Structure formats: structure tokens, C-alpha cells
mmCIF file of C-alpha atoms in Angstrom:
data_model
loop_
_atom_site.group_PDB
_atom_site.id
_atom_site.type_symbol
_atom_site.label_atom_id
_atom_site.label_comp_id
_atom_site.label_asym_id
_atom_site.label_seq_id
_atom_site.Cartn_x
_atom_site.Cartn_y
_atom_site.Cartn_z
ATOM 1 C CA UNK A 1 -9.648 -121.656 17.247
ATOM 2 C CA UNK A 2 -9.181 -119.955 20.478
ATOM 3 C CA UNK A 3 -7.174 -116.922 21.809
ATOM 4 C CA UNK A 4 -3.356 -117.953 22.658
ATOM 5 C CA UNK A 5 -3.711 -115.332 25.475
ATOM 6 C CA UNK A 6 -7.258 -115.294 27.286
ATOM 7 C CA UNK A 7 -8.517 -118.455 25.615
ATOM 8 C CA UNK A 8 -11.571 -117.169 24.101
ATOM 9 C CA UNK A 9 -13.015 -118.205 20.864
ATOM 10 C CA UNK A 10 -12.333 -116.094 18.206
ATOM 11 C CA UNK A 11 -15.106 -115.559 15.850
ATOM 12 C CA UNK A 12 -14.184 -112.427 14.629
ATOM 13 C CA UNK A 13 -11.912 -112.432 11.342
ATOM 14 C CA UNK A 14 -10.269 -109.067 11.119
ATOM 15 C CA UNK A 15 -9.146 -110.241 7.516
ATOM 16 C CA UNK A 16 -8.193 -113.902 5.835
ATOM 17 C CA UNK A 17 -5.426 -114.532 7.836
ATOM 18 C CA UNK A 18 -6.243 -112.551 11.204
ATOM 19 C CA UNK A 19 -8.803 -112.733 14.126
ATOM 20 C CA UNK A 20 -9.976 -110.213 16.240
ATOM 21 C CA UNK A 21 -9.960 -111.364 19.919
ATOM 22 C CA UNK A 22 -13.520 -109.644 21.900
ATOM 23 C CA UNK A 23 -11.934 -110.359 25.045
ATOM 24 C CA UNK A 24 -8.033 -109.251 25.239
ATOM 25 C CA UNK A 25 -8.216 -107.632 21.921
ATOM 26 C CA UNK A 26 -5.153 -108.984 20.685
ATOM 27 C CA UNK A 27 -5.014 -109.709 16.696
ATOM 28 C CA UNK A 28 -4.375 -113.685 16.224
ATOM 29 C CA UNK A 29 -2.981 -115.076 13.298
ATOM 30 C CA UNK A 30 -5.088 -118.178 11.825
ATOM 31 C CA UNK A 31 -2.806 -121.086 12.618
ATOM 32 C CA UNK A 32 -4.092 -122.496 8.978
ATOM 33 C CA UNK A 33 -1.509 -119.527 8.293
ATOM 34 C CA UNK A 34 1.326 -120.158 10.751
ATOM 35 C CA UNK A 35 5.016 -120.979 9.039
ATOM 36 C CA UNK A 36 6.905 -124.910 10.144
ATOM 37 C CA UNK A 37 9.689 -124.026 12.428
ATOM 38 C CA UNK A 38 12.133 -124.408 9.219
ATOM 39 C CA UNK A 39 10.276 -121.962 7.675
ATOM 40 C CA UNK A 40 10.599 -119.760 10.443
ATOM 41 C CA UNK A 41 14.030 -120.813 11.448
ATOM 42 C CA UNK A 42 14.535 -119.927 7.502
ATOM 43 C CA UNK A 43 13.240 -116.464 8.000
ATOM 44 C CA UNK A 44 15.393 -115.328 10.635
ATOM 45 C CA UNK A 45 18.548 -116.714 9.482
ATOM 46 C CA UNK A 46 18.209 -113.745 6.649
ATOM 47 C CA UNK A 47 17.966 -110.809 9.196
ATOM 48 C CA UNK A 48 21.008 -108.633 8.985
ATOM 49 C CA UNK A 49 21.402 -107.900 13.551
ATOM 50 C CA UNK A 50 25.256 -106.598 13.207
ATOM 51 C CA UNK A 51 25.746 -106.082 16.884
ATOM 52 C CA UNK A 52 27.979 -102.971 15.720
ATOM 53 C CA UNK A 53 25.449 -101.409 13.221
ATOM 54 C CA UNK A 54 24.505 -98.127 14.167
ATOM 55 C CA UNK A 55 21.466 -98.171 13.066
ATOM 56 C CA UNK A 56 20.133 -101.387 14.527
ATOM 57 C CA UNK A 57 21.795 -100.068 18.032
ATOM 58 C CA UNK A 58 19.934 -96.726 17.685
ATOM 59 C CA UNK A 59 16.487 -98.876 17.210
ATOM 60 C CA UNK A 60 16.992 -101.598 20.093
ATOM 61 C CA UNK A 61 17.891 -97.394 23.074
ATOM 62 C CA UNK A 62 14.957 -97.205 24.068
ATOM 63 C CA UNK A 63 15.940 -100.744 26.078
ATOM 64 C CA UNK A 64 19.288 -100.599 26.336
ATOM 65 C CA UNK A 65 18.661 -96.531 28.025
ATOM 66 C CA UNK A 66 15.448 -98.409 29.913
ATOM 67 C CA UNK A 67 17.959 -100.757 31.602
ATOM 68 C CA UNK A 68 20.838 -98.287 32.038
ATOM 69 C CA UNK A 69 18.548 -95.578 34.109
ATOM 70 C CA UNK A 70 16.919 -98.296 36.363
ATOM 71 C CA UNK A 71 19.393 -101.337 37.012
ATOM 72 C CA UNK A 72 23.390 -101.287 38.009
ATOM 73 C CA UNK A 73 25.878 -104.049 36.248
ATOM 74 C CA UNK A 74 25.314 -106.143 39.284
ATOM 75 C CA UNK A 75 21.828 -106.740 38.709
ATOM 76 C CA UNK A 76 21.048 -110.102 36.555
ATOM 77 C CA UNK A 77 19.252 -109.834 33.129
ATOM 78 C CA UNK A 78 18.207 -112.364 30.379
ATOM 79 C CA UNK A 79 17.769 -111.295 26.481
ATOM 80 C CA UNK A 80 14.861 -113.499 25.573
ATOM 81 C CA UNK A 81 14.669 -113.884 21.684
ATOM 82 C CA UNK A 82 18.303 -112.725 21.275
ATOM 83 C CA UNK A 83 17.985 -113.448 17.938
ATOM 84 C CA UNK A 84 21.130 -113.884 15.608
ATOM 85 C CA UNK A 85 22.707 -110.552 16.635
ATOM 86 C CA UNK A 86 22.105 -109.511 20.443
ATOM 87 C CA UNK A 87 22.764 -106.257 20.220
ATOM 88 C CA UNK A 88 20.674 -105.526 23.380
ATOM 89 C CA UNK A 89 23.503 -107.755 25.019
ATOM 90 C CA UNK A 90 26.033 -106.106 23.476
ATOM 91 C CA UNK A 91 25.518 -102.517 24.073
ATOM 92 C CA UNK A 92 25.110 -103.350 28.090
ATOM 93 C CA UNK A 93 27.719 -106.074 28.047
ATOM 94 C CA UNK A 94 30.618 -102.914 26.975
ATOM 95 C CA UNK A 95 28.933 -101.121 30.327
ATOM 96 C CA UNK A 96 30.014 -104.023 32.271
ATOM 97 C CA UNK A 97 26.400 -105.347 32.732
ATOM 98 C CA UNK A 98 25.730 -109.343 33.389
ATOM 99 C CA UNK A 99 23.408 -110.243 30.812
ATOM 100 C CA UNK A 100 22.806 -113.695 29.340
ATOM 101 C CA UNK A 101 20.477 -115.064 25.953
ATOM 102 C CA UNK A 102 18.063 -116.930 25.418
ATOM 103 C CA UNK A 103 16.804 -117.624 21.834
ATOM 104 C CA UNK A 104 14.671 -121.123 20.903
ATOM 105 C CA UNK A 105 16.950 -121.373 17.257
ATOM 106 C CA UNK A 106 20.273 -119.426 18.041
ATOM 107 C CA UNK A 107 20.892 -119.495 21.878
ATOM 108 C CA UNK A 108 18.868 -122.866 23.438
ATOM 109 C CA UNK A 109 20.257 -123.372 26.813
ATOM 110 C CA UNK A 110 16.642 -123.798 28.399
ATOM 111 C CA UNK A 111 18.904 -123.835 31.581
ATOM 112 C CA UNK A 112 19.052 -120.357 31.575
ATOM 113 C CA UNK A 113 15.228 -120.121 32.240
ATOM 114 C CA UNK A 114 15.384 -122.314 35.676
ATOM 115 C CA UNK A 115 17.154 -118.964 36.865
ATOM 116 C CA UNK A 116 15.470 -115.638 38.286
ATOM 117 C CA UNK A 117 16.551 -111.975 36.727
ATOM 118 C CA UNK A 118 16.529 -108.660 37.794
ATOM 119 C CA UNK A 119 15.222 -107.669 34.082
ATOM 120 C CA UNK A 120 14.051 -109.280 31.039
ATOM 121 C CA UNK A 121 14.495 -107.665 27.524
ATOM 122 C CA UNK A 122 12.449 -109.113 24.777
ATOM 123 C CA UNK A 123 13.331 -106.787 21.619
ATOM 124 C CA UNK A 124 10.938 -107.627 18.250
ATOM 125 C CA UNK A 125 9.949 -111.088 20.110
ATOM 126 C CA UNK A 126 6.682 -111.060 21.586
ATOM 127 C CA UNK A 127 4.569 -110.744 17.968
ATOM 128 C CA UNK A 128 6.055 -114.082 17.666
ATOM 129 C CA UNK A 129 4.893 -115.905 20.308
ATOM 130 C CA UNK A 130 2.466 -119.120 19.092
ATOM 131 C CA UNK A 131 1.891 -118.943 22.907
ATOM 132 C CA UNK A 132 1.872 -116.184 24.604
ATOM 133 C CA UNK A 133 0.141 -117.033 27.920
ATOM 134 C CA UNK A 134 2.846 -119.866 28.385
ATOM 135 C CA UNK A 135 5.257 -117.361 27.284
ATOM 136 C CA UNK A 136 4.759 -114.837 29.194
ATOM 137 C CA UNK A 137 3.679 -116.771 32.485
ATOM 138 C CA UNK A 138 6.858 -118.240 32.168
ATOM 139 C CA UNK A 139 8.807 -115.114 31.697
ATOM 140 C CA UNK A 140 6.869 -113.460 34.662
ATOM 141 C CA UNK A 141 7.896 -116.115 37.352
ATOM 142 C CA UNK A 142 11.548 -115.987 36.784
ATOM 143 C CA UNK A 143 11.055 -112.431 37.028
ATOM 144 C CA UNK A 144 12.435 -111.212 40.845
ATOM 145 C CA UNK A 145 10.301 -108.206 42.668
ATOM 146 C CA UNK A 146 10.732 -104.902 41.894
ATOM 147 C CA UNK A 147 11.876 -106.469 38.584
ATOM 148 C CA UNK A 148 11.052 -105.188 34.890
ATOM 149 C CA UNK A 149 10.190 -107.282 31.485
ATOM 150 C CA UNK A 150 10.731 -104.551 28.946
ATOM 151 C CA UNK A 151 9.654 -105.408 25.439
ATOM 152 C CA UNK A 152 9.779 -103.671 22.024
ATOM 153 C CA UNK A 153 7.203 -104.928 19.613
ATOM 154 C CA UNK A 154 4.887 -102.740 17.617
ATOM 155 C CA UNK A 155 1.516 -102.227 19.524
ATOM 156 C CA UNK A 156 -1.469 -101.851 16.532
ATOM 157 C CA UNK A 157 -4.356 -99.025 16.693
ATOM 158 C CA UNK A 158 -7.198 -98.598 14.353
ATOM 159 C CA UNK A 159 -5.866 -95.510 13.145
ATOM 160 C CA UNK A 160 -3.308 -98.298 10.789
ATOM 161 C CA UNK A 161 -4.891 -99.552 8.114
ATOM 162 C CA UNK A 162 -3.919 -103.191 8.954
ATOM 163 C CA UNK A 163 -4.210 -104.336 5.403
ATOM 164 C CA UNK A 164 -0.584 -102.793 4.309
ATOM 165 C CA UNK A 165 1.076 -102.538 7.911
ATOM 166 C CA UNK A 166 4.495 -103.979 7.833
ATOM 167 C CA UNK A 167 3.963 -105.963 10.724
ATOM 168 C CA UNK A 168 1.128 -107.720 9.490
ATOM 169 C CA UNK A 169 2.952 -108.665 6.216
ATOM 170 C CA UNK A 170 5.502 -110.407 7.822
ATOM 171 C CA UNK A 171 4.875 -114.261 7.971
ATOM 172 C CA UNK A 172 6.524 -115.029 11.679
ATOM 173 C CA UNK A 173 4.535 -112.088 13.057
ATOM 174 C CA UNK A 174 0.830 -114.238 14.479
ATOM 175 C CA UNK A 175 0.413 -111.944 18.137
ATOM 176 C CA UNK A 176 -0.047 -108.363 17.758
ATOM 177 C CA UNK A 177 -0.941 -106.416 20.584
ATOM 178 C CA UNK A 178 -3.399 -103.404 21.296
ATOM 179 C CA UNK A 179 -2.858 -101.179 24.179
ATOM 180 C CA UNK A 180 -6.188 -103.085 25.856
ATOM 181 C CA UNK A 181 -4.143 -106.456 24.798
ATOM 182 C CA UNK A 182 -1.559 -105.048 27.189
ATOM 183 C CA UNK A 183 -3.636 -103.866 30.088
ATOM 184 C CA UNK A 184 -5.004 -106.977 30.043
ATOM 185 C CA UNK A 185 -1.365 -109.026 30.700
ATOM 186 C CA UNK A 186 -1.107 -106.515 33.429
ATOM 187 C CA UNK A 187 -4.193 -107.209 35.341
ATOM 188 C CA UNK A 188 -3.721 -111.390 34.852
ATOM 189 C CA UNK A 189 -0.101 -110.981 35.957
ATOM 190 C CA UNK A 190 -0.375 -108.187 38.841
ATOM 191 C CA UNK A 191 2.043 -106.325 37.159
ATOM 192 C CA UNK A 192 2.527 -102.484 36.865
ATOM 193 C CA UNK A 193 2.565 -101.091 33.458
ATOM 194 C CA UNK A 194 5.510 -98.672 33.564
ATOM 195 C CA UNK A 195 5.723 -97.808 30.167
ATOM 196 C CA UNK A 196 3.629 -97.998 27.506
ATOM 197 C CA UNK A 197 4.449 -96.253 23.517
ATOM 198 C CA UNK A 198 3.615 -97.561 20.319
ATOM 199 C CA UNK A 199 7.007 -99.204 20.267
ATOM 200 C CA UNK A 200 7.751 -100.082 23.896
ATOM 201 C CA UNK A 201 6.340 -101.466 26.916
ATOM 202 C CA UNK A 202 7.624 -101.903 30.548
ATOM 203 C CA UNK A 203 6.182 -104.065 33.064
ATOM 204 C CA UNK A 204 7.050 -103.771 36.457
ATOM 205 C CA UNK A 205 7.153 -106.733 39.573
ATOM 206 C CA UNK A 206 5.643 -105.490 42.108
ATOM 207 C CA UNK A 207 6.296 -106.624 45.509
#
């Protein structure tokens, strides 16, 4: 098997189910491992997104603030993974902000990626890409200059012991990023890295 990002073989098993990529160092599910798409469609369909929970709009600010202090309503923006509850949408649609979704199972219109945006929000998405070069190659070319992809998704450090960490024991979860896994997008996109916590990441366009 090779590395979904960088293409390098993975030798390395962190665990049973996980490799350790040398080059990016991303952490790459087995794909002996990886769930049908009814499975996964399964999975999803049992998250609880209430656009109007409190709690699930408190977890998505740090985007929904991101988008408010850099971009105006006018600017375009596409919620990739929307999910069943797009709360991200929500919260900027009431501030009069034109936002659309994308989601594979809940929101298809593969239309909606022939078009260029302003911003891209990708909220608990990114650890599920089977893909991720294609992904996020993709993502970066509809992306317009000066534009930002901002993405929550829980970035991994040796200080977790990966063995209990909820992110690894969660079935749809096969691309989990280090902070070198994210440098490295960077530098193979020429993008900026604006942000970068354990919990969120901002990439910048650059012109």
C-alpha cells in the first residue's frame, strides 16, 4: 500500500490497522480496514448535527469567527462535507453570508465544485478522505487568490497515546494528520499556512 497523500510506500505499521507514512508523516488507515460506502453512509446517518444545538455551534466558532473576521457576505464560500446538519452554513447564512454545500451522501450537486470560492470550510472532513491528494488538489484549484480553505480536524502528536484516542477508534476516520503532514500540503500546494492548532488549520491562496 502506498501513501494517499505523497505516494510513498508505507512500511511502517504504527499498529494493526494504521501506517506510519516516513515521508508526509500522515497516519494511514490499512484499506484491509476501510468501511463500504453503506457502512459509512450508515455511520453518519446516526450523528446528531442540530444546526440549532448550542453545543455543536460552539464547537464548529473557531470557523464560523475564522470566516466572519476575514471575508464580507459578498464573498462566495462552499461547506465541503456539510454533513447532515451544516451548521457552519447556518450560523453565516443568519449573517447574510452566501454559502453553499457540498457533501458526497447528503448534498451531491458535483456542480457546485466546477465553481471558484472565496473560502472553503471543511469541519470534521478531512480525516475522512480515502484520497486526500485528489481531495485536496481539487479543493485548492477552485480556491480564488487571496482565498482560505479552513479545516477543523484533529491534528495527532506523540504526546497521545494513539492506542485509546477517540479519533483513531472511529471506523470512517483512515487520514490523520501531524503538524509535518500539514507543512507538507503547504509546500506541494504553495499555500500559506495561516493557522495552525491542534483543532484547526487555515490555508491561505496566495497570489
Amino acid at each position: 500500500m502506498k501513501c494517499t497523500l505523497c505516494g510513498s510506500p508505507l512500511i511502517n505499521k504504527l499498529e494493526e490497522q494504521y501506517y506510519d507514512c516516513v515521508t508526509c508523516k500522515a497516519i494511514v488507515k490499512d484499506e484491509a480496514f476501510f468501511l463500504s460506502p453503506e457502512e459509512e453512509r450508515a455511520r453518519y446517518e446516526t450523528h446528531n448535527n442540530d444546526v440549532d444545538d448550542v453545543r455543536y455551534q460552539n464547537f464548529t466558532m473557531p470557523i464560523t469567527n475564522h470566516v466572519l473576521e476575514h471575508f464580507l457576505p459578498h464573498h462566495k464560500g462552499l461547506d465541503f462535507g456539510s454533513g447532515t446538519g451544516p451548521v457552519i452554513s447556518s450560523m453565516l447564512g443568519k449573517q447574510g453570508y452566501s454559502i453553499v454545500q457540498y457533501d458526497p451522501f447528503f448534498a451531491p450537486d458535483k456542480s457546485l465544485l466546477n465553481n471558484h470560492y472565496d473560502y472553503i470550510v471543511s469541519c470534521e472532513v478531512f480525516e475522512h478522505f480515502y484520497n486526500p491528494k485528489t481531495e485536496i488538489d481539487q479543493l485548492v484549484s477552485i480556491l480564488n487568490t487571496n482565498g482560505m480553505l479552513l479545516i477543523m480536524t484533529d491534528v495527532y502528536n506523540d504526546q497521545i497515546d494513539f492506542s485509546t484516542w477517540y479519533y483513531r477508534n472511529d471506523p470512517t476516520h483512515v487520514f490523520i494528520y501531524r503538524r509535518e503532514t500539514i507543512e507538507y500540503i503547504a509546500r506541494q500546494n504553495k499555500l500559506e499556512v495561516d493557522v495552525l492548532t491542534d483543532r484547526l488549520v487555515v490555508f491561505r491562496k496566495p497570489a
